[in-house]
Amino acid sequence: MSQKQLKEAFISNLNGTSLLEISAGLSLAPLCLLCRGLLLILYYLHHGKPVSSRKYSLLLDFLVLVSPLLFSCTVLSPIIFFMPVILAAFCAGIFSKIYSQRKREARAPLGEIVKEFHKTYLDPEYIPAITVFRVYVNVLTSISILAVDFPQYPRRYAKAETYGTGVMDLGVGAFIFGNALVCPEVRQKSYMPQPRFSNLARQAFSVWPLISLGVGRLLSVKSIEYHEHTSEYGVHWNFFFTLAFVRLAASLLLAVFPKHKAWLVGLALAVVYQLLLSTTSLKVFILHGSDGRDSRLGFLNANREGLLSLLGYLAIYLASVQVGLWLLQRRASVRGWLEGLRGLARAVLVLFVLLQLCQACTEPVSRRVANLPFCTWVLAHCLLLLGLFVLTDLTLVFTKLLVKGSSVPCCWKVVQPPDASKKHGLEAVSVGREDKLPQLCLISAINKNQLLFFLLANVMTGAVNILVDTIHSKAAFTLCILHLYMFFNCLIMYILHARNIVLKFW
């Protein structure tokens, strides 16, 4: 077999992993974020100021936010269920140290601190969990698209061939979910009337980079005979095209139907699509082609997975728009967000129950056809991850109350109560030194240039695969390559962020 055929076989005919293992893996990112925040608060407690060195700030962010995820999906994957326990114990140890070493004048009884915490007001204009979710999906995807070509990346984490729940299968759906959370329909203020098709025009202009990247990827892959998994999207299709067309189609539907009914439109679309899969020959066509022998003749036949799975991804996007609208409801206090967190927990529980029912009544999860169980699975895990990020943010807010004046980048800012602001004729303003002492943050850096980050990851993945025999690499070499790859990408984002450069002109 040629090197191209070997690599294609290496990522083909896989069956995914268990829902429990994926859930355990999802808890790592919030725990890494919590660990980073607690370390920064502890540093402030000891030094009376935040980390001022940009070099050390980047190093801390990379070692705590990125490196554990690299290890967990490679050499530490056999103990993945112990990783959350280890990280949680480490965070508990840091919190205990912070609590015991507070300044004497700040030592209020725990009951009073909890009451103050519940009454705390948060910046209603910024929800850090949304930013962190989108950035971490990008980071995890960037790690996986290169790591999957190395033997240290478990085959069960790679994309399943037909049925199954691989980590990379979830990543595709999570990308759709994250895009919907910040789409124009969500960000548009309800009290500002807009022409019905204005968002469609805005999306039509904003997706041309995705289409350009899709065309560029297609031409480059075909020209250098780069290895590809044909049954993933088809011969000519790729995820850039999927993301572009889903955004356009969703904007068209939301121009026709009320956006606060987006979840109903998504549900109807997913159910109708599943009925077609179950009662017609559509599923056989997607999986085996028009002749039943995996024919790829003709554009539709050649790209049947990518084209027909658009219906499932569109359903996910529409449901995610509803989630975005719900998140942006004004919850100004911690008490309001605790109630919101309970709502997220109930939604996750309902979706997991529906997932079991869907699989029992229809078929297993299939990213390849984007069936109803796949849509339900993606939404359940995305809401779970989002809820964990909200919980992390609230935990850091509580810890910041213990150490007055401390700050954590990409975390909620404590603001004055609305009544106090009105007395002075002002909007809610930050309390403490968070605005006076801005800190550079890797999450903010990646968030500013997310598409560039993903594009660089794709280009570097291709370069590494061309230059390195990834299939026969040893563990130490693999870890070195993956760390250099991610650090170089993060460093570029960090430099651009430090110079306030955003490479976006559409």
Short mmCIF file of C-alpha atoms in Angstrom, two decimals:
data_model
loop_
_atom_site.label_atom_id
_atom_site.label_comp_id
_atom_site.label_asym_id
_atom_site.label_seq_id
_atom_site.Cartn_x
_atom_site.Cartn_y
_atom_site.Cartn_z
CA MET A 1 0.00 0.00 0.00
CA SER A 2 1.16 3.55 -0.71
CA GLN A 3 1.61 6.07 2.12
CA LYS A 4 -1.65 7.76 1.04
CA GLN A 5 -3.56 4.46 1.20
CA LEU A 6 -2.02 3.59 4.57
CA LYS A 7 -3.13 6.89 6.09
CA GLU A 8 -6.63 6.57 4.63
CA ALA A 9 -6.95 3.05 6.06
CA PHE A 10 -5.65 4.34 9.40
CA ILE A 11 -8.63 6.71 9.80
CA SER A 12 -11.31 4.47 8.21
CA ASN A 13 -13.72 1.77 9.43
CA LEU A 14 -13.85 2.97 13.05
CA ASN A 15 -16.73 2.70 15.54
CA GLY A 16 -16.29 5.51 18.09
CA THR A 17 -16.37 5.30 21.87
CA SER A 18 -18.91 5.43 24.71
CA LEU A 19 -21.03 8.41 25.75
CA LEU A 20 -19.55 8.19 29.24
CA GLU A 21 -15.96 8.51 28.00
CA ILE A 22 -16.86 11.52 25.88
CA SER A 23 -18.59 13.15 28.85
CA ALA A 24 -15.51 12.52 31.01
CA GLY A 25 -13.30 14.08 28.35
CA LEU A 26 -15.57 17.13 28.04
CA SER A 27 -15.12 17.92 31.74
CA LEU A 28 -11.36 18.44 31.24
CA ALA A 29 -11.61 21.81 29.45
CA PRO A 30 -13.73 23.47 32.19
CA LEU A 31 -11.41 22.03 34.86
CA CYS A 32 -8.36 23.40 33.03
CA LEU A 33 -10.06 26.80 32.87
CA LEU A 34 -10.89 26.64 36.58
CA CYS A 35 -7.31 25.65 37.41
CA ARG A 36 -5.91 28.59 35.42
CA GLY A 37 -8.29 31.02 37.14
CA LEU A 38 -7.49 29.74 40.63
CA LEU A 39 -3.75 29.94 39.96
CA LEU A 40 -4.10 33.58 38.87
CA ILE A 41 -6.12 34.43 41.99
CA LEU A 42 -3.55 32.69 44.19
CA TYR A 43 -0.77 34.66 42.48
CA TYR A 44 -2.66 37.90 43.17
CA LEU A 45 -3.17 36.89 46.79
CA HIS A 46 0.58 36.50 47.27
CA HIS A 47 1.87 39.40 45.14
CA GLY A 48 -0.97 41.94 45.23
CA LYS A 49 -0.99 42.27 41.44
CA PRO A 50 -1.84 40.09 38.42
CA VAL A 51 0.77 38.35 36.26
CA SER A 52 2.30 41.23 34.32
CA SER A 53 4.78 39.38 32.09
CA ARG A 54 3.32 38.56 28.69
CA LYS A 55 5.81 35.74 28.28
CA TYR A 56 4.81 34.05 31.54
CA SER A 57 1.13 34.70 30.89
CA LEU A 58 1.30 32.87 27.54
CA LEU A 59 3.33 30.04 29.06
CA LEU A 60 0.85 29.60 31.92
CA ASP A 61 -2.14 29.65 29.58
CA PHE A 62 -0.60 27.12 27.21
CA LEU A 63 0.58 24.73 29.93
CA VAL A 64 -2.72 24.81 31.83
CA LEU A 65 -5.34 25.36 29.11
CA VAL A 66 -3.91 23.40 26.18
CA SER A 67 -1.21 20.94 27.23
CA PRO A 68 -3.42 18.75 29.50
CA LEU A 69 -5.82 18.24 26.59
CA LEU A 70 -2.93 17.14 24.36
CA PHE A 71 -1.84 14.55 26.91
CA SER A 72 -5.39 13.37 27.64
CA CYS A 73 -6.08 12.46 24.00
CA THR A 74 -2.75 10.70 23.49
CA VAL A 75 -0.58 9.00 26.12
CA LEU A 76 -2.98 9.61 29.04
CA SER A 77 -6.09 8.39 27.21
CA PRO A 78 -5.99 4.98 29.01
CA ILE A 79 -6.66 6.82 32.32
CA ILE A 80 -9.12 9.37 30.89
CA PHE A 81 -11.67 8.63 33.64
CA PHE A 82 -9.09 9.52 36.31
CA MET A 83 -8.03 12.77 34.65
CA PRO A 84 -11.09 14.80 35.79
CA VAL A 85 -10.60 13.46 39.33
CA ILE A 86 -6.92 14.47 39.35
CA LEU A 87 -7.64 17.96 37.97
CA ALA A 88 -10.60 18.48 40.32
CA ALA A 89 -8.46 17.47 43.31
CA PHE A 90 -5.73 19.90 42.19
CA CYS A 91 -8.31 22.72 41.87
CA ALA A 92 -9.73 21.87 45.29
CA GLY A 93 -6.23 22.09 46.76
CA ILE A 94 -5.64 25.54 45.24
CA PHE A 95 -9.05 26.78 46.42
CA SER A 96 -8.36 25.51 49.93
CA LYS A 97 -5.06 27.38 49.96
CA ILE A 98 -6.75 30.58 48.77
CA TYR A 99 -9.48 30.25 51.39
CA SER A 100 -7.03 29.65 54.25
CA GLN A 101 -4.60 32.41 53.24
CA ARG A 102 -7.06 35.27 52.79
CA LYS A 103 -6.12 38.56 54.38
CA ARG A 104 -7.33 38.79 57.95
CA GLU A 105 -9.55 41.83 57.28
CA ALA A 106 -11.30 39.98 54.43
CA ARG A 107 -12.12 36.92 56.52
CA ALA A 108 -15.92 37.04 56.69
CA PRO A 109 -17.88 33.95 57.82
CA LEU A 110 -18.62 31.52 55.00
CA GLY A 111 -22.37 32.06 55.38
CA GLU A 112 -21.99 35.80 54.78
CA ILE A 113 -19.79 35.16 51.75
CA VAL A 114 -22.40 32.82 50.25
CA LYS A 115 -25.15 35.42 50.80
CA GLU A 116 -23.00 38.11 49.20
CA PHE A 117 -22.27 35.73 46.32
CA HIS A 118 -25.97 35.17 45.60
CA LYS A 119 -26.59 38.92 45.58
CA THR A 120 -23.60 39.67 43.32
CA TYR A 121 -24.37 41.40 40.04
CA LEU A 122 -22.52 40.37 36.87
CA ASP A 123 -21.85 42.16 33.62
CA PRO A 124 -25.02 41.38 31.59
CA GLU A 125 -23.43 42.37 28.28
CA TYR A 126 -20.80 39.64 28.26
CA ILE A 127 -21.26 35.90 28.81
CA PRO A 128 -17.76 34.40 29.00
CA ALA A 129 -19.01 30.82 28.70
CA ILE A 130 -20.02 31.44 25.07
CA THR A 131 -16.57 32.77 24.14
CA VAL A 132 -14.78 29.98 25.99
CA PHE A 133 -17.02 27.30 24.44
CA ARG A 134 -16.30 28.49 20.89
CA VAL A 135 -12.56 28.83 21.53
CA TYR A 136 -12.23 25.42 23.14
CA VAL A 137 -14.13 23.71 20.33
CA ASN A 138 -11.63 25.31 17.97
CA VAL A 139 -8.66 24.25 20.11
CA LEU A 140 -9.88 20.66 20.55
CA THR A 141 -10.60 20.39 16.82
CA SER A 142 -7.15 21.73 15.96
CA ILE A 143 -5.53 19.18 18.28
CA SER A 144 -7.56 16.28 16.88
CA ILE A 145 -7.12 16.94 13.15
CA LEU A 146 -3.36 16.40 13.49
CA ALA A 147 -3.28 13.98 16.45
CA VAL A 148 -5.60 11.54 14.65
CA ASP A 149 -2.81 10.76 12.17
CA PHE A 150 -0.55 9.51 14.99
CA PRO A 151 -0.91 6.05 16.58
CA GLN A 152 -0.99 7.54 20.09
CA TYR A 153 -4.42 9.06 19.34
CA PRO A 154 -6.92 6.31 20.22
CA ARG A 155 -8.81 5.03 17.17
CA ARG A 156 -12.04 5.14 19.19
CA TYR A 157 -11.75 8.95 19.35
CA ALA A 158 -11.60 9.34 15.55
CA LYS A 159 -14.66 9.75 13.35
CA ALA A 160 -16.86 6.66 13.14
CA GLU A 161 -17.29 5.16 9.69
CA THR A 162 -21.09 4.81 9.73
CA TYR A 163 -22.53 4.46 13.23
CA GLY A 164 -20.89 5.44 16.51
CA THR A 165 -19.91 8.34 18.73
CA GLY A 166 -16.31 9.41 18.24
CA VAL A 167 -14.84 12.52 19.83
CA MET A 168 -14.21 13.99 16.37
CA ASP A 169 -17.83 13.29 15.39
CA LEU A 170 -18.92 15.52 18.26
CA GLY A 171 -16.43 18.20 17.21
CA VAL A 172 -18.17 18.67 13.86
CA GLY A 173 -21.55 19.22 15.49
CA ALA A 174 -20.06 21.43 18.21
CA PHE A 175 -18.61 23.72 15.53
CA ILE A 176 -22.13 24.19 14.11
CA PHE A 177 -23.50 24.79 17.63
CA GLY A 178 -20.83 27.38 18.45
CA ASN A 179 -21.43 29.31 15.23
CA ALA A 180 -25.17 29.49 15.87
CA LEU A 181 -24.65 30.93 19.37
CA VAL A 182 -23.26 34.16 17.89
CA CYS A 183 -25.13 34.36 14.58
CA PRO A 184 -26.77 37.70 13.57
CA GLU A 185 -30.23 36.45 14.53
CA VAL A 186 -29.04 35.90 18.11
CA ARG A 187 -26.97 39.08 18.47
CA GLN A 188 -29.65 41.33 16.96
CA LYS A 189 -31.42 43.33 19.67
CA SER A 190 -35.11 42.48 19.91
CA TYR A 191 -36.09 46.13 20.33
CA MET A 192 -34.34 47.14 17.08
CA PRO A 193 -36.58 46.18 14.12
CA GLN A 194 -34.69 44.98 11.05
CA PRO A 195 -35.76 44.27 7.46
CA ARG A 196 -36.82 40.64 7.19
CA PHE A 197 -33.99 39.51 4.92
CA SER A 198 -31.24 41.73 6.34
CA ASN A 199 -29.63 38.86 8.25
CA LEU A 200 -29.69 36.69 5.13
CA ALA A 201 -27.82 39.40 3.21
CA ARG A 202 -25.33 39.72 6.06
CA GLN A 203 -24.74 35.96 6.12
CA ALA A 204 -24.41 35.82 2.34
CA PHE A 205 -21.57 38.33 2.58
CA SER A 206 -19.92 36.71 5.61
CA VAL A 207 -19.77 33.12 4.28
CA TRP A 208 -17.68 33.85 1.19
CA PRO A 209 -14.43 33.24 3.14
CA LEU A 210 -15.74 29.79 4.10
CA ILE A 211 -16.61 28.98 0.49
CA SER A 212 -13.19 30.26 -0.62
CA LEU A 213 -11.49 28.09 2.00
CA GLY A 214 -13.58 25.13 0.92
CA VAL A 215 -12.53 25.59 -2.71
CA GLY A 216 -8.92 26.12 -1.64
CA ARG A 217 -8.93 22.95 0.44
CA LEU A 218 -10.49 20.95 -2.40
CA LEU A 219 -7.92 22.13 -4.94
CA SER A 220 -4.94 21.65 -2.64
CA VAL A 221 -5.99 18.17 -1.48
CA LYS A 222 -6.57 16.97 -5.05
CA SER A 223 -3.42 18.58 -6.46
CA ILE A 224 -0.99 17.01 -3.97
CA GLU A 225 -2.97 13.74 -3.60
CA TYR A 226 -3.34 14.27 0.12
CA HIS A 227 -5.02 11.44 2.02
CA GLU A 228 -8.77 11.93 2.64
CA HIS A 229 -11.66 9.97 4.06
CA THR A 230 -14.13 9.92 1.15
CA SER A 231 -17.11 8.64 3.17
CA GLU A 232 -16.79 11.63 5.53
CA TYR A 233 -18.31 14.25 3.19
CA GLY A 234 -17.79 12.86 -0.30
CA VAL A 235 -15.33 13.36 -3.14
CA HIS A 236 -15.55 17.16 -3.52
CA TRP A 237 -17.40 18.34 -0.43
CA ASN A 238 -15.80 19.41 2.87
CA PHE A 239 -16.80 20.98 6.19
CA PHE A 240 -16.17 24.56 5.03
CA PHE A 241 -18.95 24.12 2.44
CA THR A 242 -21.24 22.55 5.06
CA LEU A 243 -20.78 25.43 7.49
CA ALA A 244 -21.36 28.05 4.77
CA PHE A 245 -24.53 26.49 3.36
CA VAL A 246 -26.00 25.75 6.80
CA ARG A 247 -25.58 29.39 7.81
CA LEU A 248 -27.24 30.61 4.61
CA ALA A 249 -30.12 28.13 4.81
CA ALA A 250 -30.73 28.93 8.50
CA SER A 251 -30.87 32.67 7.82
CA LEU A 252 -33.37 32.04 5.03
CA LEU A 253 -35.60 29.95 7.31
CA LEU A 254 -35.34 32.46 10.15
CA ALA A 255 -36.37 35.23 7.77
CA VAL A 256 -39.58 33.27 7.14
CA PHE A 257 -40.26 31.85 10.60
CA PRO A 258 -40.02 33.77 13.93
CA LYS A 259 -36.58 33.29 15.44
CA HIS A 260 -38.04 32.51 18.88
CA LYS A 261 -39.56 29.41 17.25
CA ALA A 262 -36.21 28.27 15.83
CA TRP A 263 -36.16 25.12 17.94
CA LEU A 264 -39.54 24.05 16.56
CA VAL A 265 -38.35 24.51 12.99
CA GLY A 266 -35.18 22.54 13.80
CA LEU A 267 -37.16 19.77 15.49
CA ALA A 268 -39.58 19.49 12.58
CA LEU A 269 -36.68 19.36 10.11
CA ALA A 270 -34.83 16.65 12.09
CA VAL A 271 -37.96 14.51 12.54
CA VAL A 272 -38.98 14.74 8.86
CA TYR A 273 -35.44 13.90 7.78
CA GLN A 274 -35.35 10.89 10.13
CA LEU A 275 -38.70 9.68 8.77
CA LEU A 276 -37.27 9.87 5.25
CA LEU A 277 -34.22 7.89 6.36
CA SER A 278 -36.35 5.24 8.05
CA THR A 279 -39.15 4.83 5.51
CA THR A 280 -37.48 5.39 2.14
CA SER A 281 -34.30 4.26 0.39
CA LEU A 282 -32.54 7.53 1.26
CA LYS A 283 -30.34 5.95 3.94
CA VAL A 284 -29.27 3.15 1.60
CA PHE A 285 -28.39 5.75 -1.02
CA ILE A 286 -26.25 7.74 1.45
CA LEU A 287 -24.41 4.70 2.75
CA HIS A 288 -24.05 2.62 -0.44
CA GLY A 289 -24.69 4.88 -3.42
CA SER A 290 -27.30 4.69 -6.17
CA ASP A 291 -26.17 1.23 -7.33
CA GLY A 292 -25.70 -0.21 -3.83
CA ARG A 293 -21.96 -0.69 -4.46
CA ASP A 294 -20.64 2.67 -3.27
CA SER A 295 -20.73 4.26 -6.70
CA ARG A 296 -19.36 7.80 -6.92
CA LEU A 297 -20.54 8.66 -10.44
CA GLY A 298 -22.24 12.05 -10.74
CA PHE A 299 -22.00 15.05 -8.40
CA LEU A 300 -24.86 14.01 -6.07
CA ASN A 301 -23.59 10.44 -5.85
CA ALA A 302 -20.01 11.58 -5.29
CA ASN A 303 -20.93 13.96 -2.47
CA ARG A 304 -24.08 12.35 -1.08
CA GLU A 305 -22.87 12.36 2.58
CA GLY A 306 -21.97 16.04 2.55
CA LEU A 307 -25.07 17.21 0.68
CA LEU A 308 -27.75 15.20 2.48
CA SER A 309 -26.26 15.59 5.97
CA LEU A 310 -26.89 19.33 5.55
CA LEU A 311 -30.45 18.69 6.77
CA GLY A 312 -29.24 17.30 10.10
CA TYR A 313 -26.66 20.04 10.60
CA LEU A 314 -29.27 22.66 9.76
CA ALA A 315 -31.52 21.22 12.49
CA ILE A 316 -28.65 21.47 14.99
CA TYR A 317 -27.97 25.06 13.96
CA LEU A 318 -31.60 26.13 14.36
CA ALA A 319 -31.88 24.51 17.79
CA SER A 320 -28.61 26.20 18.78
CA VAL A 321 -30.00 29.60 17.74
CA GLN A 322 -32.72 29.02 20.33
CA VAL A 323 -30.04 28.25 22.93
CA GLY A 324 -28.23 31.47 22.03
CA LEU A 325 -31.40 33.52 22.42
CA TRP A 326 -32.07 31.90 25.80
CA LEU A 327 -28.51 32.59 27.00
CA LEU A 328 -28.76 36.27 26.09
CA GLN A 329 -31.84 36.83 28.24
CA ARG A 330 -30.74 39.36 30.83
CA ARG A 331 -29.67 37.58 34.00
CA ALA A 332 -27.84 40.30 35.87
CA SER A 333 -27.18 38.44 39.13
CA VAL A 334 -25.52 35.25 40.28
CA ARG A 335 -28.89 34.06 41.54
CA GLY A 336 -30.31 34.42 38.02
CA TRP A 337 -27.45 32.42 36.51
CA LEU A 338 -27.76 29.69 39.12
CA GLU A 339 -31.37 29.33 38.05
CA GLY A 340 -30.22 29.33 34.42
CA LEU A 341 -27.71 26.61 35.26
CA ARG A 342 -30.51 24.47 36.66
CA GLY A 343 -32.40 25.02 33.40
CA LEU A 344 -29.37 23.83 31.42
CA ALA A 345 -29.08 20.75 33.63
CA ARG A 346 -32.75 19.88 33.03
CA ALA A 347 -32.33 20.33 29.27
CA VAL A 348 -29.26 18.05 29.24
CA LEU A 349 -31.12 15.37 31.21
CA VAL A 350 -34.12 15.52 28.84
CA LEU A 351 -31.87 15.33 25.77
CA PHE A 352 -30.00 12.29 27.09
CA VAL A 353 -33.31 10.52 27.76
CA LEU A 354 -34.50 11.45 24.26
CA LEU A 355 -31.21 10.17 22.84
CA GLN A 356 -31.78 6.75 24.35
CA LEU A 357 -35.37 6.70 23.07
CA CYS A 358 -34.31 7.82 19.59
CA GLN A 359 -31.65 5.12 19.34
CA ALA A 360 -34.06 2.47 20.60
CA CYS A 361 -36.84 3.48 18.17
CA THR A 362 -34.81 4.41 15.08
CA GLU A 363 -31.07 3.71 14.74
CA PRO A 364 -27.74 4.48 16.45
CA VAL A 365 -25.98 7.83 16.19
CA SER A 366 -24.53 8.45 12.73
CA ARG A 367 -22.52 11.54 11.84
CA ARG A 368 -22.31 10.30 8.27
CA VAL A 369 -26.04 10.76 7.69
CA ALA A 370 -26.57 13.33 10.53
CA ASN A 371 -29.69 11.50 11.72
CA LEU A 372 -32.02 12.47 14.58
CA PRO A 373 -29.99 10.59 17.25
CA PHE A 374 -26.86 12.44 16.06
CA CYS A 375 -28.60 15.82 16.37
CA THR A 376 -29.86 14.94 19.86
CA TRP A 377 -26.44 13.66 20.94
CA VAL A 378 -24.64 16.79 19.74
CA LEU A 379 -27.08 19.14 21.47
CA ALA A 380 -26.94 17.16 24.73
CA HIS A 381 -23.15 17.21 24.94
CA CYS A 382 -22.82 20.83 23.79
CA LEU A 383 -25.27 21.98 26.44
CA LEU A 384 -23.39 19.87 28.99
CA LEU A 385 -20.08 21.53 28.08
CA LEU A 386 -21.68 24.98 28.05
CA GLY A 387 -23.20 24.36 31.49
CA LEU A 388 -19.82 23.26 32.86
CA PHE A 389 -18.25 26.49 31.59
CA VAL A 390 -21.00 28.55 33.28
CA LEU A 391 -20.41 26.63 36.52
CA THR A 392 -16.66 27.30 36.20
CA ASP A 393 -17.26 31.02 35.76
CA LEU A 394 -19.54 31.18 38.80
CA THR A 395 -16.94 29.31 40.88
CA LEU A 396 -14.29 31.84 39.87
CA VAL A 397 -16.63 34.74 40.73
CA PHE A 398 -17.10 33.22 44.20
CA THR A 399 -13.32 32.84 44.62
CA LYS A 400 -12.74 36.44 43.53
CA LEU A 401 -15.09 37.55 46.33
CA LEU A 402 -12.67 35.87 48.74
CA VAL A 403 -9.72 37.83 47.35
CA LYS A 404 -10.91 41.38 46.71
CA GLY A 405 -9.33 43.04 43.68
CA SER A 406 -8.20 39.84 41.95
CA SER A 407 -9.06 39.36 38.30
CA VAL A 408 -9.26 36.48 35.83
CA PRO A 409 -9.32 37.04 32.05
CA CYS A 410 -12.42 35.77 30.22
CA CYS A 411 -14.37 35.50 33.45
CA TRP A 412 -17.46 37.42 34.58
CA LYS A 413 -16.84 40.88 35.96
CA VAL A 414 -18.64 41.90 39.12
CA VAL A 415 -20.61 45.12 38.55
CA GLN A 416 -22.55 47.56 40.68
CA PRO A 417 -26.24 46.79 41.26
CA PRO A 418 -28.57 48.34 38.67
CA ASP A 419 -30.14 50.63 41.30
CA ALA A 420 -26.75 52.07 42.26
CA SER A 421 -25.97 52.71 38.61
CA LYS A 422 -29.25 54.52 38.01
CA LYS A 423 -28.60 56.82 40.95
CA HIS A 424 -25.49 58.05 39.20
CA GLY A 425 -27.09 57.99 35.75
CA LEU A 426 -24.62 55.36 34.57
CA GLU A 427 -24.64 51.87 33.12
CA ALA A 428 -23.46 49.01 35.31
CA VAL A 429 -19.74 49.45 35.85
CA SER A 430 -17.06 47.06 37.03
CA VAL A 431 -16.11 46.76 40.66
CA GLY A 432 -12.44 46.31 41.58
CA ARG A 433 -9.29 46.55 39.50
CA GLU A 434 -10.22 44.33 36.55
CA ASP A 435 -10.57 47.18 34.05
CA LYS A 436 -7.54 49.07 35.39
CA LEU A 437 -5.24 46.08 35.01
CA PRO A 438 -6.08 44.38 31.72
CA GLN A 439 -4.41 41.03 31.16
CA LEU A 440 -3.51 39.31 27.94
CA CYS A 441 -5.27 36.00 27.61
CA LEU A 442 -4.84 33.11 25.19
CA ILE A 443 -8.60 32.57 25.02
CA SER A 444 -9.20 36.20 24.03
CA ALA A 445 -6.34 35.96 21.52
CA ILE A 446 -7.81 32.93 19.76
CA ASN A 447 -11.31 34.39 19.94
CA LYS A 448 -10.21 37.50 18.03
CA ASN A 449 -8.95 35.44 15.06
CA GLN A 450 -10.82 32.15 15.26
CA LEU A 451 -11.04 31.49 11.53
CA LEU A 452 -7.34 32.27 11.08
CA PHE A 453 -6.52 29.91 13.97
CA PHE A 454 -8.49 27.09 12.35
CA LEU A 455 -7.00 27.82 8.92
CA LEU A 456 -3.45 27.79 10.30
CA ALA A 457 -4.17 24.50 12.06
CA ASN A 458 -5.32 22.96 8.77
CA VAL A 459 -2.30 24.24 6.85
CA MET A 460 0.17 23.06 9.51
CA THR A 461 -1.59 19.68 9.72
CA GLY A 462 -1.07 19.24 6.00
CA ALA A 463 2.59 20.29 6.25
CA VAL A 464 3.30 17.87 9.11
CA ASN A 465 1.66 14.98 7.26
CA ILE A 466 3.72 15.68 4.15
CA LEU A 467 7.00 15.95 6.05
CA VAL A 468 6.53 13.30 8.76
CA ASP A 469 5.70 9.59 8.74
CA THR A 470 3.02 10.05 11.38
CA ILE A 471 1.78 6.44 11.43
CA HIS A 472 5.09 5.04 12.71
CA SER A 473 5.96 7.86 15.14
CA LYS A 474 7.00 7.14 18.73
CA ALA A 475 5.18 8.67 21.71
CA ALA A 476 7.88 11.20 22.66
CA PHE A 477 8.19 12.42 19.07
CA THR A 478 4.40 12.66 18.72
CA LEU A 479 4.04 14.75 21.87
CA CYS A 480 6.88 17.02 20.76
CA ILE A 481 5.33 17.59 17.32
CA LEU A 482 1.83 18.21 18.73
CA HIS A 483 3.09 20.66 21.35
CA LEU A 484 5.19 22.59 18.83
CA TYR A 485 2.26 22.67 16.39
CA MET A 486 -0.21 24.00 18.95
CA PHE A 487 2.26 26.38 20.60
CA PHE A 488 3.24 27.94 17.26
CA ASN A 489 -0.42 28.50 16.36
CA CYS A 490 -1.21 29.92 19.81
CA LEU A 491 1.87 32.15 19.71
CA ILE A 492 0.77 33.74 16.42
CA MET A 493 -2.69 34.43 17.87
CA TYR A 494 -1.11 35.85 21.02
CA ILE A 495 1.16 38.21 19.08
CA LEU A 496 -1.76 39.43 16.95
CA HIS A 497 -3.83 39.97 20.09
CA ALA A 498 -1.02 41.87 21.83
CA ARG A 499 -0.83 44.20 18.83
CA ASN A 500 -4.64 44.42 18.60
CA ILE A 501 -4.67 43.00 15.06
CA VAL A 502 -7.85 41.29 13.84
CA LEU A 503 -7.46 39.70 10.41
CA LYS A 504 -11.07 39.99 9.40
CA PHE A 505 -12.28 42.20 6.57
CA TRP A 506 -15.70 40.73 5.68
#
